[in-house]
């Protein structure tokens, strides 16, 4: 395994729409392992392949350290949100935007379909942090960063009332 360099904004690869994976071969397995090692080393809860300069639809996630009810390590290839429910506002950061956080509205519950690392069809029902992380990582596959989701009310100075 090897640590990969995490690309940070404004790297162009972060803005590209990633390609679906057609064939999970030995190189792809090595990429999964390297992404996992890189995510843990960076103390992240998720990592998308474009963040390590590979424009392919692959995400790895592990939210179990912060949510005991969540499943541990997951590799999802070609993930797709097939159903979602509710809206929830919370603060997020991103390994590709060091030192930056913003509040983002996300769906509260998501059903994600994709392939596991062996190429088997999987469907995941996720809530709480995992639901948020899945949406964040899938955004990366579509070239969408937190910067594109900035809540203006968060960043605008409060409107001052005229003093009487
Ligand atoms: Ni991110």
GROMACS .gro file of C-alpha atoms and ligand atoms in nm:
model
  165
    1UNK     CA    1   0.000   0.000   0.000
    2UNK     CA    2   0.104   0.357  -0.050
    3UNK     CA    3  -0.003   0.695   0.073
    4UNK     CA    4  -0.140   0.913  -0.205
    5UNK     CA    5  -0.118   1.288  -0.225
    6UNK     CA    6  -0.453   1.454  -0.157
    7UNK     CA    7  -0.527   1.722  -0.413
    8UNK     CA    8  -0.650   2.050  -0.275
    9UNK     CA    9  -0.852   2.330  -0.431
   10UNK     CA   10  -0.808   2.461  -0.702
   11UNK     CA   11  -0.670   2.137  -0.858
   12UNK     CA   12  -0.859   2.088  -1.186
   13UNK     CA   13  -0.925   1.718  -1.125
   14UNK     CA   14  -1.157   1.817  -0.840
   15UNK     CA   15  -1.388   1.995  -1.084
   16UNK     CA   16  -1.412   1.713  -1.339
   17UNK     CA   17  -1.699   1.467  -1.366
   18UNK     CA   18  -1.544   1.130  -1.286
   19UNK     CA   19  -1.588   0.830  -1.519
   20UNK     CA   20  -1.771   0.511  -1.420
   21UNK     CA   21  -1.549   0.211  -1.341
   22UNK     CA   22  -1.602  -0.063  -1.600
   23UNK     CA   23  -1.361  -0.324  -1.480
   24UNK     CA   24  -1.234  -0.385  -1.126
   25UNK     CA   25  -0.886  -0.522  -1.193
   26UNK     CA   26  -0.568  -0.554  -0.988
   27UNK     CA   27  -0.479  -0.188  -1.038
   28UNK     CA   28  -0.825  -0.089  -0.913
   29UNK     CA   29  -0.780  -0.309  -0.603
   30UNK     CA   30  -0.448  -0.138  -0.534
   31UNK     CA   31  -0.616   0.201  -0.574
   32UNK     CA   32  -0.885   0.098  -0.318
   33UNK     CA   33  -0.614   0.000  -0.067
   34UNK     CA   34  -0.413   0.317  -0.126
   35UNK     CA   35  -0.726   0.533  -0.092
   36UNK     CA   36  -0.816   0.360   0.236
   37UNK     CA   37  -0.466   0.408   0.376
   38UNK     CA   38  -0.465   0.772   0.263
   39UNK     CA   39  -0.807   0.840   0.419
   40UNK     CA   40  -0.705   0.695   0.756
   41UNK     CA   41  -0.369   0.872   0.754
   42UNK     CA   42  -0.546   1.203   0.693
   43UNK     CA   43  -0.803   1.122   0.965
   44UNK     CA   44  -1.082   1.160   0.714
   45UNK     CA   45  -1.417   0.983   0.721
   46UNK     CA   46  -1.441   0.961   0.343
   47UNK     CA   47  -1.233   1.001   0.032
   48UNK     CA   48  -1.327   1.013  -0.336
   49UNK     CA   49  -1.087   0.905  -0.612
   50UNK     CA   50  -1.072   1.253  -0.775
   51UNK     CA   51  -0.917   1.376  -0.449
   52UNK     CA   52  -0.615   1.157  -0.525
   53UNK     CA   53  -0.611   1.270  -0.889
   54UNK     CA   54  -0.797   0.966  -1.028
   55UNK     CA   55  -1.108   1.076  -1.214
   56UNK     CA   56  -1.306   0.757  -1.150
   57UNK     CA   57  -1.628   0.691  -0.961
   58UNK     CA   58  -1.484   0.534  -0.646
   59UNK     CA   59  -1.538   0.636  -0.283
   60UNK     CA   60  -1.414   0.494   0.045
   61UNK     CA   61  -1.579   0.577   0.377
   62UNK     CA   62  -1.554   0.494   0.743
   63UNK     CA   63  -1.765   0.698   0.984
   64UNK     CA   64  -1.761   0.435   1.260
   65UNK     CA   65  -1.511   0.622   1.480
   66UNK     CA   66  -1.760   0.906   1.515
   67UNK     CA   67  -2.086   0.710   1.499
   68UNK     CA   68  -2.081   0.371   1.666
   69UNK     CA   69  -2.400   0.264   1.489
   70UNK     CA   70  -2.241   0.315   1.147
   71UNK     CA   71  -2.084   0.032   0.951
   72UNK     CA   72  -1.705   0.036   0.937
   73UNK     CA   73  -1.495   0.062   0.622
   74UNK     CA   74  -1.678   0.069   0.290
   75UNK     CA   75  -1.559   0.083  -0.067
   76UNK     CA   76  -1.828   0.184  -0.316
   77UNK     CA   77  -1.775   0.180  -0.690
   78UNK     CA   78  -2.009   0.378  -0.917
   79UNK     CA   79  -2.226   0.492  -0.623
   80UNK     CA   80  -2.566   0.640  -0.700
   81UNK     CA   81  -2.829   0.787  -0.472
   82UNK     CA   82  -3.151   0.609  -0.562
   83UNK     CA   83  -3.375   0.750  -0.289
   84UNK     CA   84  -3.352   1.011  -0.016
   85UNK     CA   85  -3.565   1.160   0.259
   86UNK     CA   86  -3.570   1.474   0.473
   87UNK     CA   87  -3.334   1.767   0.497
   88UNK     CA   88  -3.080   1.841   0.762
   89UNK     CA   89  -2.833   2.125   0.810
   90UNK     CA   90  -2.488   2.059   0.954
   91UNK     CA   91  -2.126   2.168   0.937
   92UNK     CA   92  -1.884   1.998   0.698
   93UNK     CA   93  -1.521   2.007   0.608
   94UNK     CA   94  -1.322   1.847   0.327
   95UNK     CA   95  -0.967   1.713   0.300
   96UNK     CA   96  -0.933   1.904  -0.028
   97UNK     CA   97  -1.023   2.233   0.144
   98UNK     CA   98  -0.797   2.242   0.449
   99UNK     CA   99  -0.912   2.473   0.729
  100UNK     CA  100  -1.247   2.538   0.561
  101UNK     CA  101  -1.586   2.446   0.705
  102UNK     CA  102  -1.936   2.553   0.614
  103UNK     CA  103  -2.291   2.453   0.695
  104UNK     CA  104  -2.454   2.250   0.420
  105UNK     CA  105  -2.807   2.123   0.384
  106UNK     CA  106  -2.813   1.751   0.300
  107UNK     CA  107  -3.072   1.479   0.276
  108UNK     CA  108  -3.120   1.311   0.615
  109UNK     CA  109  -3.152   0.954   0.484
  110UNK     CA  110  -3.013   0.819   0.158
  111UNK     CA  111  -3.025   0.487  -0.023
  112UNK     CA  112  -2.712   0.439  -0.230
  113UNK     CA  113  -2.662   0.170  -0.489
  114UNK     CA  114  -2.327   0.067  -0.629
  115UNK     CA  115  -2.072  -0.211  -0.636
  116UNK     CA  116  -1.848  -0.333  -0.357
  117UNK     CA  117  -1.477  -0.392  -0.412
  118UNK     CA  118  -1.546  -0.739  -0.554
  119UNK     CA  119  -1.791  -0.597  -0.807
  120UNK     CA  120  -2.104  -0.723  -0.631
  121UNK     CA  121  -2.418  -0.506  -0.632
  122UNK     CA  122  -2.480  -0.342  -0.297
  123UNK     CA  123  -2.744  -0.110  -0.159
  124UNK     CA  124  -2.680   0.093   0.153
  125UNK     CA  125  -2.937   0.269   0.365
  126UNK     CA  126  -2.763   0.547   0.554
  127UNK     CA  127  -2.859   0.808   0.811
  128UNK     CA  128  -2.673   1.062   1.025
  129UNK     CA  129  -2.305   1.113   0.951
  130UNK     CA  130  -2.279   0.832   0.697
  131UNK     CA  131  -2.566   0.977   0.491
  132UNK     CA  132  -2.389   1.313   0.493
  133UNK     CA  133  -2.050   1.162   0.406
  134UNK     CA  134  -2.200   0.963   0.117
  135UNK     CA  135  -2.355   1.276  -0.032
  136UNK     CA  136  -2.031   1.469   0.015
  137UNK     CA  137  -1.820   1.199  -0.155
  138UNK     CA  138  -2.068   1.150  -0.440
  139UNK     CA  139  -2.057   1.527  -0.495
  140UNK     CA  140  -1.679   1.490  -0.545
  141UNK     CA  141  -1.748   1.245  -0.830
  142UNK     CA  142  -1.956   1.514  -0.997
  143UNK     CA  143  -1.695   1.786  -0.957
  144UNK     CA  144  -1.887   1.953  -0.675
  145UNK     CA  145  -1.699   2.093  -0.376
  146UNK     CA  146  -1.821   2.242  -0.050
  147UNK     CA  147  -1.731   2.580  -0.196
  148UNK     CA  148  -2.014   2.529  -0.445
  149UNK     CA  149  -2.256   2.476  -0.159
  150UNK     CA  150  -2.163   2.766   0.065
  151UNK     CA  151  -2.456   2.888   0.265
  152UNK     CA  152  -2.455   3.262   0.200
  153UNK     CA  153  -2.619   3.342   0.533
  154UNK     CA  154  -2.315   3.185   0.692
  155UNK     CA  155  -2.059   3.399   0.516
  156UNK     CA  156  -2.242   3.733   0.481
  157UNK     CA  157  -2.191   3.975   0.763
  158UNK     CA  158  -2.513   4.031   0.958
  159UNK     CA  159  -2.715   4.325   0.830
  160UNK     CA  160  -2.670   4.609   1.071
  161UNK     CA  161  -2.978   4.788   1.192
  162UNK     CA  162  -2.966   5.164   1.157
  163UNK     CA  163  -2.906   5.322   1.494
  164UNK     CA  164  -3.176   5.561   1.605
  165LIG    NI1  165  -1.439   1.631   0.046
   0.00000   0.00000   0.00000
